[in-house]
Amino acid sequence: MANVTIKDIANKANVSSTTVSRVLNNNGYVKDETRKIILDTIKEMNYVPNAIARSLSKCQTNIIGVMVPDLSNPFFSEVVKGISVVADKNDLNIILCDTNENLLDKEIKYLKMLKEQRIRGLIITPTSEDNKYNSEYLTLLEGLGIPIVLVDRDVKHSSFDGVFVDNIKGSFDGTEALIKAGHKKIAIIAGPTTSKPGRDRLRGYKKALLKYNIPIKDEYIVFGDFKMESGYDITKNLLKMEVPPTAIFASNNMMTLGCLKALGHANIRVPEDIAVLGFDEIEDLNILDLNISVVSRPTFKMGRIAMEILREKIEVNPTKNISASQRLTLTPKLVLKGSERYFK
Amino acid sequence: MANVTIKDIANKANVSSTTVSRVLNNNGYVKDETRKIILDTIKEMNYVPNAIARSLSKCQTNIIGVMVPDLSNPFFSEVVKGISVVADKNDLNIILCDTNENLLDKEIKYLKMLKEQRIRGLIITPTSEDNKYNSEYLTLLEGLGIPIVLVDRDVKHSSFDGVFVDNIKGSFDGTEALIKAGHKKIAIIAGPTTSKPGRDRLRGYKKALLKYNIPIKDEYIVFGDFKMESGYDITKNLLKMEVPPTAIFASNNMMTLGCLKALGHANIRVPEDIAVLGFDEIEDLNILDLNISVVSRPTFKMGRIAMEILREKIEVNPTKNISASQRLTLTPKLVLKGSERYFK
DNA sequence: CTGAAAGCGCTTACAG
DNA sequence: CTGAAAGCGCTTACAG
């Protein structure tokens, strides 16, 4: 870091650091001639401003934190991509934190680091929105004293800004589609009860059954952990039932894949032998025209919107986050491709 | 950022900033009693050190830059994940830059930003390794004056550290497997000629044909752009040939998918009607037991290794990058699942 | 239109 | 074992 400084430029150009700073930031009056000389020396000496020094003296960085549970999950990498595009437009830089679904440990460590870095704002998907340390967690986040935007998962009892998806509606629509196709025996591979999206998707499922007067049977409600294996195991068990379901609703992309894998192994065709409908798009299946109907979330858009909200908060309120909280709930889209059909 | 400072702590604890700094950094002698008092006041006043001030005074950050062409591509998100895991272990933080395959513009902008941020090191996959601004580009990278580790793509005439994959060997192995299965009419969906991996994969293909005395036919060599659509279109054309190939080797994951899609549309079975072998794993296909043979790269590992090399360079050479350059070329693994088989 | 000086919040020789 | 003081490289009132 033994670099050319503003002082070196000033010396060489026979002006003061103040003036150099003025042309650098394009504010205040500087005689055209002086400006030219300075600009030239800057180029000549290959000067690159030190953002750290600037941050310190301005008491402000242009860095935001982005914290996600797992970058290997296409959902999150797509969200980050969306964030990145908007951040770039606004000359905001991203410090990326992957918490590895590590519950609290990693999150706390990263949050501390981000606070030390004096970041400008934070976009975060908490690994869990319902841990026993909820109040400590809230304190931690609020203690950052910067604008925070949640993505996809909420924090209990908080009123942070956020971009969410109407999971109840989405899974209601999905389940309704199965019902309308003629199904009455519909099983759900539910998410873990500790997950709000998981719980909400289950609620939507129940709501649809209720509306159409279809009895809710506990045997048809099985809890997975959002991973492929649980979708696989659960499906295998569902098939073994005395009265197996005629349709399966899977609460996320990985469990849908697990379900399809199990059906493949059992040589059961979709939808001729059993119908399947999943939550979340699976890009590769689309490409291969493996027509699986899904409830689809606007992933990339969620990232973009989150970043737009954050930018607004940052600009409108350089000091405190006093403007009204912005919580957006997007409606997922039902995409029917045939796998929901009912064969008697 | 109007926060508690080291000075506030010093005042309250009736010591000097120097002493506070000592306990903060755990260096130099401090009387146990004094230490305790300071630690208490730190907790009491909820003090969080300012990493920016520290960076400025130490002339050193703990931030590295990570620059990839496209985070939506599972290959890169997996690489970043690998980097992230190792970075985290070493308390290095990541500023993420997605260049959006934008060739030079974005790269230059980000590189400038990273230089201003005085980052500690850089891991980068250049969007292209063969642009007409090669020498300017090289100057730019070298001008950073920090350790640089390349991932997957090289920069012409450079000797930066890097983690690469032996594309020639990989595609030689893949092609050889097709030959050994009995194929003689093997087509390749090649990558763009501007891409070194693309060119190398084509070379491996030719090398294998040569070795087994199979004539190289230009009609069987078709160039795509690494995207799904080109794999689709090329495959459709291959099928229309008077003497269509009995096997197709696709140079990357997206084109393999496009190829499979085209075969599906044409109602052509794999491998009964035509054999397919791709470069790069496609996770979803594995899950669904759609047994497509591939040449597989250790993606996550590439990220991990890149970060390990960088860490070493950073630690060994706080000032200058004088240690020998580390260039690792990993060998891809051939994973045969049956899609390469030959049916007479 | 320009500059001297203080300040941002740390670290680090140096002195005791 | 502890502190005063200078320095890291900028920005920003203030004065002229």
XYZ file of C-alpha atoms (C1' of nucleotides) in Angstrom:
720
model
C 0.000 0.000 0.000
C 2.997 2.266 -0.338
C 1.139 4.242 -2.934
C 1.013 7.679 -4.407
C -1.036 9.937 -2.174
C -2.967 13.115 -2.606
C -0.051 14.904 -1.031
C 2.366 13.681 -3.661
C 0.051 15.013 -6.312
C -0.274 18.302 -4.488
C 3.485 18.712 -4.209
C 4.166 17.884 -7.770
C 1.398 20.140 -9.026
C 2.315 22.943 -6.668
C -1.087 23.189 -5.063
C -2.578 22.102 -1.740
C -4.140 18.762 -0.940
C -7.408 20.602 -0.541
C -7.413 21.604 -4.159
C -6.508 18.140 -5.326
C -9.340 16.758 -3.264
C -11.646 19.286 -4.897
C -10.912 18.162 -8.417
C -11.048 14.532 -7.329
C -14.535 14.969 -5.953
C -15.607 17.528 -8.456
C -16.897 19.955 -5.883
C -15.967 23.518 -5.007
C -14.383 25.949 -7.407
C -11.129 25.164 -9.130
C -9.615 27.250 -11.897
C -9.724 25.339 -15.170
C -6.023 25.697 -15.592
C -5.276 24.356 -12.114
C -7.661 21.496 -12.665
C -5.910 20.516 -15.838
C -2.510 20.499 -14.219
C -3.773 18.378 -11.372
C -5.567 15.952 -13.666
C -2.381 15.564 -15.640
C -0.205 14.853 -12.636
C -2.762 12.358 -11.404
C -2.526 10.501 -14.656
C 1.211 10.890 -14.828
C 1.816 9.590 -11.325
C -0.755 6.881 -11.696
C -2.623 7.998 -8.649
C -5.451 5.863 -7.287
C -7.512 7.338 -4.442
C -7.542 5.453 -1.179
C -11.145 4.501 -0.470
C -10.271 3.536 3.081
C -8.965 6.965 3.971
C -11.958 8.534 2.338
C -14.321 6.281 4.259
C -12.659 7.155 7.501
C -12.782 10.855 7.002
C -16.316 10.849 5.631
C -17.495 8.373 8.229
C -19.161 6.437 5.481
C -18.408 3.458 3.262
C -19.977 2.405 0.007
C -20.067 -1.222 0.978
C -23.135 -3.241 1.795
C -23.353 -6.690 3.321
C -25.163 -9.570 1.667
C -25.745 -12.616 3.792
C -27.292 -15.824 2.477
C -27.616 -19.339 3.886
C -26.182 -21.216 0.929
C -24.772 -19.989 -2.321
C -24.920 -23.492 -3.806
C -28.676 -23.191 -3.803
C -29.696 -21.699 -7.170
C -32.399 -19.727 -5.413
C -29.838 -17.747 -3.447
C -27.222 -17.373 -6.130
C -29.960 -15.941 -8.308
C -31.019 -13.555 -5.550
C -27.430 -12.402 -5.111
C -27.187 -11.907 -8.842
C -30.215 -9.644 -8.719
C -28.754 -7.687 -5.827
C -25.444 -7.386 -7.612
C -26.913 -5.881 -10.753
C -28.660 -3.085 -8.878
C -25.788 -2.520 -6.467
C -23.427 -2.098 -9.373
C -25.651 0.548 -10.929
C -25.502 2.508 -7.702
C -21.791 2.084 -7.130
C -22.333 0.077 -4.028
C -20.016 -2.835 -3.370
C -20.917 -6.145 -1.846
C -19.274 -8.059 0.942
C -20.647 -11.558 0.555
C -21.307 -13.835 3.529
C -22.378 -17.437 3.128
C -23.615 -18.704 6.469
C -23.727 -22.278 5.294
C -27.137 -22.801 6.925
C -25.060 -22.710 10.067
C -27.751 -21.277 12.265
C -26.446 -18.706 14.667
C -22.678 -19.147 14.935
C -21.676 -18.007 11.490
C -24.304 -15.319 11.364
C -23.084 -13.746 14.566
C -19.491 -13.865 13.460
C -20.296 -12.242 10.128
C -22.585 -9.658 11.673
C -19.793 -8.619 13.984
C -17.362 -8.351 11.091
C -19.804 -6.297 9.055
C -20.316 -3.949 11.934
C -16.583 -3.460 12.255
C -16.453 -2.722 8.541
C -19.059 -0.023 9.102
C -21.113 -1.208 6.171
C -23.780 1.023 4.736
C -26.634 -1.452 4.754
C -27.446 -5.151 4.907
C -29.489 -7.580 2.859
C -29.983 -10.818 4.691
C -31.794 -14.123 4.606
C -31.527 -15.396 8.156
C -30.849 -19.111 8.367
C -33.741 -19.516 10.717
C -36.423 -17.096 11.614
C -37.441 -18.827 14.721
C -34.581 -19.634 17.005
C -34.634 -19.541 20.725
C -32.275 -16.606 20.730
C -34.764 -14.531 18.817
C -34.547 -11.503 21.047
C -30.740 -11.517 21.172
C -30.751 -11.907 17.436
C -33.066 -8.976 16.992
C -30.898 -6.856 19.257
C -27.879 -7.802 17.226
C -29.455 -6.782 13.949
C -30.916 -3.603 15.315
C -27.607 -2.839 16.970
C -26.040 -2.510 13.551
C -27.838 0.800 13.292
C -28.052 0.569 9.521
C -30.832 -0.140 7.038
C -31.639 -3.835 6.781
C -33.646 -5.609 4.124
C -34.796 -9.175 4.606
C -35.159 -11.590 1.730
C -37.506 -14.556 1.710
C -37.321 -15.235 5.444
C -38.637 -12.980 8.156
C -37.361 -12.315 11.650
C -39.978 -12.777 14.318
C -41.249 -9.645 16.003
C -39.190 -7.452 13.711
C -40.318 -4.744 11.360
C -37.344 -4.697 9.039
C -37.933 -3.994 5.402
C -38.166 -7.080 3.298
C -39.107 -8.882 0.125
C -41.138 -11.976 0.677
C -43.334 -14.317 -1.224
C -46.891 -15.209 -0.379
C -46.240 -18.822 0.433
C -49.776 -19.475 1.595
C -51.270 -18.227 -1.618
C -48.681 -20.031 -3.721
C -49.262 -23.367 -2.165
C -53.003 -22.783 -2.042
C -52.936 -22.246 -5.801
C -50.807 -25.330 -6.324
C -53.029 -27.520 -4.238
C -56.142 -26.078 -5.826
C -54.778 -26.953 -9.250
C -54.418 -30.548 -8.131
C -57.949 -30.551 -6.776
C -59.352 -29.049 -9.925
C -57.559 -31.716 -11.916
C -59.674 -34.205 -10.012
C -57.449 -35.248 -7.115
C -58.848 -35.888 -3.662
C -56.015 -37.897 -2.150
C -53.282 -35.282 -2.088
C -50.152 -35.694 0.008
C -47.795 -32.870 0.938
C -44.080 -33.163 1.499
C -43.926 -30.297 3.959
C -40.942 -28.251 5.043
C -39.618 -28.278 8.605
C -41.968 -26.699 11.127
C -39.202 -24.358 12.244
C -39.378 -22.657 8.877
C -42.004 -20.023 8.296
C -42.136 -20.629 4.541
C -42.441 -24.318 5.376
C -45.325 -23.678 7.742
C -47.023 -21.281 5.365
C -46.874 -23.675 2.475
C -48.521 -26.268 4.649
C -51.198 -23.739 5.598
C -51.945 -22.997 1.965
C -52.313 -26.693 1.308
C -54.763 -27.112 4.172
C -56.658 -24.022 3.187
C -57.249 -25.387 -0.292
C -58.445 -28.745 0.986
C -60.794 -27.004 3.396
C -62.240 -24.798 0.718
C -63.074 -27.794 -1.410
C -64.352 -29.850 1.482
C -61.675 -32.451 1.239
C -60.824 -33.978 4.593
C -57.321 -33.258 5.824
C -55.616 -36.535 6.593
C -52.559 -36.502 8.817
C -51.059 -39.484 7.007
C -50.811 -37.358 3.922
C -48.848 -34.662 5.683
C -45.193 -35.592 6.008
C -42.388 -33.314 7.125
C -39.071 -33.094 5.325
C -36.109 -30.799 5.722
C -36.059 -29.117 2.298
C -33.295 -31.443 1.137
C -33.391 -33.906 -1.710
C -33.010 -37.006 0.427
C -36.037 -36.262 2.548
C -38.166 -35.855 -0.569
C -36.910 -39.206 -1.706
C -37.533 -41.042 1.550
C -40.930 -39.518 2.139
C -42.108 -40.392 -1.337
C -40.999 -43.975 -0.915
C -43.050 -44.184 2.255
C -46.077 -42.555 0.681
C -46.039 -45.196 -2.022
C -46.132 -47.933 0.584
C -49.360 -46.676 2.135
C -52.486 -48.774 2.007
C -54.283 -45.985 0.257
C -51.513 -44.051 -1.443
C -52.151 -40.490 -2.608
C -52.939 -39.806 -6.242
C -50.997 -36.561 -6.113
C -47.952 -35.231 -4.286
C -47.276 -31.591 -3.528
C -43.587 -30.969 -2.704
C -42.735 -27.850 -0.714
C -39.485 -26.934 -2.443
C -37.285 -27.653 -5.437
C -34.894 -30.106 -3.782
C -37.682 -32.214 -2.309
C -39.461 -32.223 -5.657
C -36.340 -33.680 -7.204
C -36.110 -36.285 -4.456
C -39.741 -37.174 -5.034
C -39.234 -37.586 -8.764
C -36.189 -39.732 -8.129
C -38.151 -42.054 -5.863
C -40.960 -42.338 -8.398
C -38.422 -43.158 -11.079
C -36.896 -45.881 -8.954
C -40.322 -47.360 -8.324
C -41.102 -47.176 -12.014
C -44.073 -44.985 -11.430
C -44.989 -42.598 -14.192
C -45.901 -38.947 -13.812
C -48.716 -38.075 -14.213
C -50.186 -41.337 -15.487
C -49.653 -43.149 -12.189
C -49.307 -40.240 -9.833
C -49.448 -36.478 -10.147
C -46.661 -34.185 -8.907
C -46.569 -30.466 -8.299
C -43.621 -28.651 -6.756
C -42.767 -25.343 -5.157
C -40.045 -23.476 -7.057
C -38.913 -23.743 -10.604
C -36.292 -26.342 -11.573
C -34.515 -24.940 -14.590
C -32.940 -28.139 -15.870
C -36.260 -29.962 -15.916
C -37.727 -27.166 -17.990
C -34.957 -27.449 -20.510
C -35.478 -31.166 -20.848
C -39.234 -30.723 -21.136
C -39.791 -32.919 -18.149
C -43.038 -31.170 -17.657
C -43.379 -30.754 -13.939
C -45.929 -28.181 -12.800
C -44.678 -25.767 -10.184
C -45.405 -22.748 -8.081
C -42.776 -20.316 -9.290
C -41.056 -17.493 -7.434
C -39.474 -14.470 -9.139
C -36.048 -15.123 -7.698
C -33.864 -12.678 -9.582
C -36.490 -10.008 -9.137
C -36.557 -10.550 -5.391
C -32.865 -9.721 -5.257
C -33.298 -6.669 -7.421
C -36.166 -5.318 -5.386
C -34.361 -5.950 -2.112
C -31.434 -3.916 -3.349
C -33.694 -1.159 -4.594
C -35.358 -0.858 -1.234
C -31.984 -0.768 0.458
C -30.650 1.877 -1.873
C -33.637 4.050 -1.172
C -33.184 3.715 2.573
C -29.516 4.499 2.293
C -30.021 7.583 0.181
C -33.076 8.980 1.841
C -31.693 8.517 5.290
C -27.980 8.853 5.449
C -28.100 8.862 9.207
C -31.124 7.068 10.549
C -33.627 4.674 9.229
C -36.725 6.666 10.008
C -38.747 6.311 6.833
C -41.674 3.928 6.820
C -40.795 0.283 6.609
C -41.199 -1.299 3.203
C -42.352 -4.845 3.226
C -43.182 -6.346 -0.125
C -44.909 -9.663 -0.585
C -44.790 -10.941 -4.110
C -47.303 -13.421 -5.424
C -45.838 -16.613 -6.816
C -47.042 -17.804 -10.178
C -48.657 -21.130 -10.908
C -47.039 -22.815 -13.897
C -48.978 -25.848 -15.085
C -47.269 -28.243 -17.429
C -49.339 -31.370 -17.161
C -47.796 -33.232 -14.248
C -50.818 -32.304 -12.159
C -53.230 -34.270 -14.312
C -55.489 -36.967 -12.912
C -55.772 -40.367 -14.564
C -58.558 -42.559 -13.338
C -21.022 5.880 12.395
C -21.113 8.180 15.405
C -19.850 5.335 17.486
C -17.939 4.690 20.635
C -14.239 5.045 19.961
C -11.092 3.781 21.535
C -10.691 7.196 23.088
C -14.038 6.964 24.867
C -12.958 3.675 26.330
C -9.621 5.118 27.360
C -11.236 8.085 29.103
C -13.762 6.017 30.948
C -11.182 3.464 32.028
C -8.624 6.102 32.924
C -5.929 4.798 30.666
C -4.456 5.841 27.318
C -5.665 4.794 23.884
C -2.394 2.968 23.489
C -3.236 0.626 26.299
C -6.731 0.023 25.031
C -5.298 -0.788 21.651
C -2.940 -3.225 23.320
C -5.669 -5.250 24.955
C -7.755 -5.086 21.786
C -4.954 -6.608 19.764
C -3.589 -8.728 22.526
C -0.022 -7.566 22.103
C 2.410 -5.837 24.404
C 2.273 -6.007 28.170
C -0.804 -4.944 30.067
C -1.328 -5.450 33.764
C -4.042 -8.021 34.354
C -5.984 -5.603 36.450
C -5.862 -2.870 33.814
C -6.858 -5.346 31.163
C -9.875 -6.378 33.127
C -11.045 -2.826 33.642
C -10.659 -2.087 29.953
C -12.421 -5.254 28.889
C -15.273 -4.358 31.188
C -15.668 -0.844 29.851
C -15.547 -2.169 26.318
C -18.436 -4.450 27.080
C -20.236 -1.828 29.066
C -20.002 0.815 26.376
C -20.706 -1.667 23.643
C -17.575 -0.763 21.774
C -17.005 -2.152 18.274
C -13.605 -1.509 16.726
C -13.518 0.423 13.473
C -11.937 -1.812 10.856
C -11.566 1.112 8.485
C -9.422 3.109 10.863
C -7.377 0.055 11.581
C -6.881 -0.652 7.904
C -5.759 2.874 7.295
C -3.236 2.928 10.069
C -1.921 -0.548 9.333
C -1.947 0.057 5.606
C -3.620 -3.278 5.189
C -7.132 -4.644 4.793
C -8.451 -8.119 5.327
C -10.596 -7.993 2.249
C -10.034 -9.916 -0.932
C -11.763 -9.486 -4.270
C -13.563 -12.309 -6.030
C -14.517 -11.691 -9.611
C -16.568 -14.134 -11.686
C -18.301 -13.891 -15.052
C -21.708 -15.135 -13.960
C -23.006 -16.156 -10.592
C -26.086 -17.773 -12.159
C -23.827 -20.436 -13.573
C -23.635 -23.252 -11.010
C -19.993 -23.730 -11.875
C -19.108 -20.281 -10.589
C -21.428 -20.171 -7.607
C -19.843 -23.430 -6.524
C -16.359 -21.982 -6.999
C -17.293 -18.945 -4.934
C -18.673 -21.223 -2.272
C -15.343 -23.023 -2.109
C -13.485 -19.742 -1.867
C -15.844 -18.537 0.820
C -15.308 -21.531 3.066
C -11.539 -21.138 3.104
C -11.647 -17.345 3.304
C -13.881 -17.582 6.327
C -11.433 -19.885 8.075
C -8.708 -17.321 7.575
C -10.788 -14.325 8.558
C -10.589 -12.857 5.109
C -13.661 -11.134 3.752
C -14.906 -11.185 0.205
C -15.976 -8.360 -2.040
C -17.926 -10.080 -4.778
C -17.923 -8.839 -8.369
C -20.119 -10.373 -11.043
C -18.898 -9.157 -14.420
C -21.912 -10.540 -16.213
C -19.734 -11.956 -18.986
C -19.427 -8.300 -19.903
C -15.990 -8.548 -21.394
C -13.821 -5.622 -20.480
C -16.061 -2.793 -19.316
C -17.276 -4.255 -16.061
C -13.970 -5.869 -15.309
C -12.112 -2.608 -15.618
C -14.629 -0.785 -13.482
C -14.462 -3.410 -10.750
C -10.701 -3.664 -10.894
C -10.460 0.071 -10.342
C -12.829 -0.114 -7.408
C -10.912 -2.994 -5.867
C -7.693 -1.082 -6.199
C -9.230 1.885 -4.421
C -10.377 -0.456 -1.679
C -6.761 -1.576 -1.307
C -7.777 -5.216 -1.266
C -5.335 -7.810 -0.062
C -5.580 -10.165 -2.994
C -7.740 -11.142 -5.939
C -9.258 -14.330 -7.264
C -10.533 -13.886 -10.762
C -11.980 -15.704 -13.734
C -11.503 -13.272 -16.600
C -14.469 -13.161 -18.965
C -12.189 -13.724 -21.885
C -8.586 -14.719 -21.946
C -7.973 -13.587 -25.398
C -9.127 -10.073 -26.052
C -7.441 -7.531 -28.207
C -6.600 -5.444 -25.174
C -4.557 -8.254 -23.729
C -1.528 -6.166 -22.901
C -3.550 -3.331 -21.338
C -5.431 -5.935 -19.394
C -2.241 -7.497 -18.138
C -0.906 -4.107 -17.118
C -4.098 -3.433 -15.240
C -3.912 -6.667 -13.276
C -0.237 -6.344 -12.570
C -0.775 -2.734 -11.589
C -2.853 -3.899 -8.659
C 0.375 -4.909 -7.028
C -1.281 -7.676 -5.056
C -1.362 -11.460 -5.267
C -3.705 -12.702 -7.972
C -5.038 -16.204 -8.468
C -6.784 -17.182 -11.673
C -9.565 -19.735 -11.769
C -10.435 -21.840 -14.786
C -9.432 -19.264 -17.382
C -5.916 -18.073 -18.033
C -4.631 -14.682 -19.101
C -2.403 -14.822 -22.128
C 1.272 -14.173 -21.544
C 0.761 -13.940 -17.816
C 2.310 -15.971 -15.060
C -0.251 -15.411 -12.353
C -1.007 -18.194 -9.965
C -4.006 -20.206 -10.925
C -6.158 -23.291 -10.683
C -7.046 -24.805 -13.982
C -8.351 -28.006 -15.391
C -6.683 -30.108 -18.024
C -9.299 -29.638 -20.689
C -7.335 -31.483 -23.327
C -6.964 -34.553 -21.174
C -10.583 -34.388 -20.034
C -12.017 -34.266 -23.468
C -9.480 -36.793 -24.726
C -10.720 -39.205 -22.067
C -14.331 -38.498 -22.916
C -13.806 -39.031 -26.617
C -11.721 -42.119 -25.996
C -14.535 -43.588 -23.927
C -16.864 -43.126 -26.877
C -14.362 -44.752 -29.187
C -13.820 -47.668 -26.860
C -17.561 -48.128 -26.692
C -17.411 -48.748 -30.428
C -18.173 -45.339 -31.926
C -16.413 -44.117 -35.032
C -18.777 -41.376 -36.105
C -18.374 -38.948 -33.239
C -19.512 -35.346 -33.465
C -18.365 -32.585 -31.124
C -20.382 -29.567 -30.098
C -17.376 -27.339 -29.573
C -17.083 -24.137 -27.587
C -16.326 -20.776 -29.189
C -12.840 -20.523 -30.633
C -12.170 -17.413 -28.561
C -12.262 -19.548 -25.443
C -9.158 -21.414 -24.426
C -11.110 -24.160 -22.625
C -13.243 -24.378 -25.753
C -10.219 -24.754 -27.983
C -8.553 -27.226 -25.651
C -11.586 -29.441 -25.466
C -11.624 -29.566 -29.221
C -7.936 -30.457 -29.228
C -8.517 -33.341 -26.844
C -11.267 -34.621 -29.103
C -9.018 -34.518 -32.145
C -6.155 -36.087 -30.271
C -8.280 -39.072 -29.338
C -9.513 -39.580 -32.884
C -5.947 -39.372 -34.156
C -4.693 -41.874 -31.664
C -7.302 -44.400 -32.745
C -6.871 -43.668 -36.428
C -10.323 -42.312 -36.895
C -10.479 -39.666 -39.592
C -11.363 -36.200 -38.365
C -14.342 -34.979 -40.311
C -15.054 -31.266 -40.353
C -18.791 -31.868 -40.652
C -18.696 -33.436 -37.226
C -17.074 -30.402 -35.640
C -19.629 -27.692 -34.927
C -19.047 -24.569 -32.878
C -21.478 -23.360 -30.255
C -21.273 -20.595 -27.680
C -21.522 -22.606 -24.462
C -25.215 -21.758 -24.150
C -28.141 -24.114 -24.128
C -29.686 -22.891 -27.362
C -26.596 -23.526 -29.424
C -26.443 -27.103 -28.149
C -30.043 -27.487 -29.204
C -29.649 -26.030 -32.673
C -26.426 -27.842 -33.439
C -27.872 -31.176 -32.409
C -30.894 -30.669 -34.629
C -28.585 -30.037 -37.554
C -26.423 -33.025 -36.772
C -29.478 -35.239 -36.890
C -30.312 -33.985 -40.353
C -26.987 -35.059 -41.820
C -26.839 -37.733 -44.469
C -24.576 -39.779 -42.291
C -25.406 -38.615 -38.792
C -22.969 -39.310 -35.959
C -23.571 -42.210 -33.635
C -22.242 -40.221 -30.694
C -22.184 -36.577 -29.621
C -19.618 -35.013 -27.343
C -20.840 -31.709 -25.880
C -18.229 -29.257 -24.612
C -20.071 -27.951 -21.573
C -23.054 -28.484 -19.319
C -25.440 -26.022 -20.956
C -24.825 -27.358 -24.448
C -25.257 -30.914 -23.173
C -28.671 -29.922 -21.898
C -29.538 -28.321 -25.207
C -28.414 -31.450 -26.996
C -30.562 -33.682 -24.800
C -33.506 -31.392 -25.343
C -33.150 -31.632 -29.121
C -32.877 -35.412 -28.944
C -35.998 -35.520 -26.803
C -37.915 -33.419 -29.298
C -36.830 -35.688 -32.112
C -37.827 -38.722 -30.096
C -34.371 -40.126 -30.226
C -33.305 -42.295 -27.314
C -29.996 -42.114 -25.468
C -27.982 -44.281 -25.847
C -30.074 -46.711 -27.885
C -30.299 -44.390 -30.890
C -27.397 -42.083 -30.203
C -24.725 -41.814 -27.542
C -24.091 -38.610 -25.574
C -21.202 -37.567 -23.395
C -20.863 -34.114 -21.867
C -18.270 -31.917 -20.259
C -19.210 -30.946 -16.693
C -21.535 -32.552 -14.227
C -25.245 -31.713 -14.281
C -26.458 -32.242 -10.769
C -30.181 -32.471 -11.485
C -29.694 -35.172 -14.069
C -27.751 -37.207 -11.555
C -30.528 -36.939 -9.044
C -33.071 -38.124 -11.559
C -30.827 -40.970 -12.666
C -30.843 -39.697 -16.202
C -27.592 -41.457 -16.714
C -25.542 -39.118 -18.828
C -21.797 -39.796 -18.871
C -19.644 -36.756 -18.300
C -16.186 -35.392 -17.853
C -16.399 -33.956 -14.378
C -14.506 -31.029 -12.852
C -13.948 -30.632 -9.111
C -15.665 -27.276 -8.947
C -15.913 -26.657 -5.233
C -12.363 -27.871 -4.824
C -11.118 -25.444 -7.444
C -12.467 -22.574 -5.371
C -10.969 -23.958 -2.198
C -7.557 -24.441 -3.729
C -7.581 -21.001 -5.326
C -8.238 -19.465 -1.945
C -5.558 -21.566 -0.303
C -2.981 -20.436 -2.812
C -4.027 -16.838 -2.294
C -3.852 -17.131 1.456
C -0.367 -18.496 1.239
C 0.780 -15.674 -1.000
C -0.778 -13.126 1.284
C 0.798 -14.501 4.393
C 4.186 -15.369 3.039
C 4.591 -12.078 1.301
C 2.892 -9.272 3.083
C 4.546 -6.772 0.797
C 5.470 -8.227 -2.528
C 4.545 -11.264 -4.469
C 8.006 -12.703 -4.912
C 7.498 -16.365 -4.167
C 7.352 -18.817 -7.039
C 4.159 -18.833 -9.008
C 1.774 -21.655 -8.259
C -0.152 -22.957 -11.182
C -2.216 -26.046 -10.569
C -3.857 -28.031 -13.289
C -6.343 -30.536 -12.000
C -7.301 -33.571 -13.979
C -10.994 -33.942 -14.665
C -12.616 -37.237 -13.933
C -14.423 -39.402 -16.426
C -17.786 -40.513 -15.073
C -19.397 -43.181 -17.196
C -23.054 -43.901 -16.670
C -24.069 -45.701 -19.825
C -25.022 -42.897 -22.187
C -21.801 -43.501 -24.097
C -22.790 -47.006 -25.133
C -22.906 -48.112 -28.739
C -25.911 -49.961 -30.155
C -25.478 -51.478 -33.558
C -10.504 30.418 -6.626
C -7.026 28.468 -2.987
C -4.722 26.827 1.385
C -3.676 25.778 6.486
C -5.312 23.068 9.874
C -8.137 19.967 12.322
C -10.254 15.641 12.389
C -11.874 10.679 11.112
C -10.243 6.240 14.694
C -6.951 3.498 14.811
C -1.501 1.652 15.402
C 3.223 2.048 16.497
C 7.847 3.385 17.438
C 9.805 5.796 21.264
C 10.507 7.098 25.912
C 9.992 6.249 30.563
C 3.739 -2.111 32.432
C 2.038 2.622 30.450
C 1.481 7.043 27.747
C 2.359 11.160 24.455
C 2.729 11.934 19.901
C 3.100 11.134 15.118
C 1.183 9.053 11.224
C -2.072 6.389 7.917
C -4.616 9.383 3.473
C -8.326 11.483 2.971
C -12.348 15.560 3.732
C -14.153 19.742 5.385
C -15.258 23.891 7.755
C -12.931 28.250 7.939
C -10.374 32.114 6.388
C -8.687 34.786 2.860
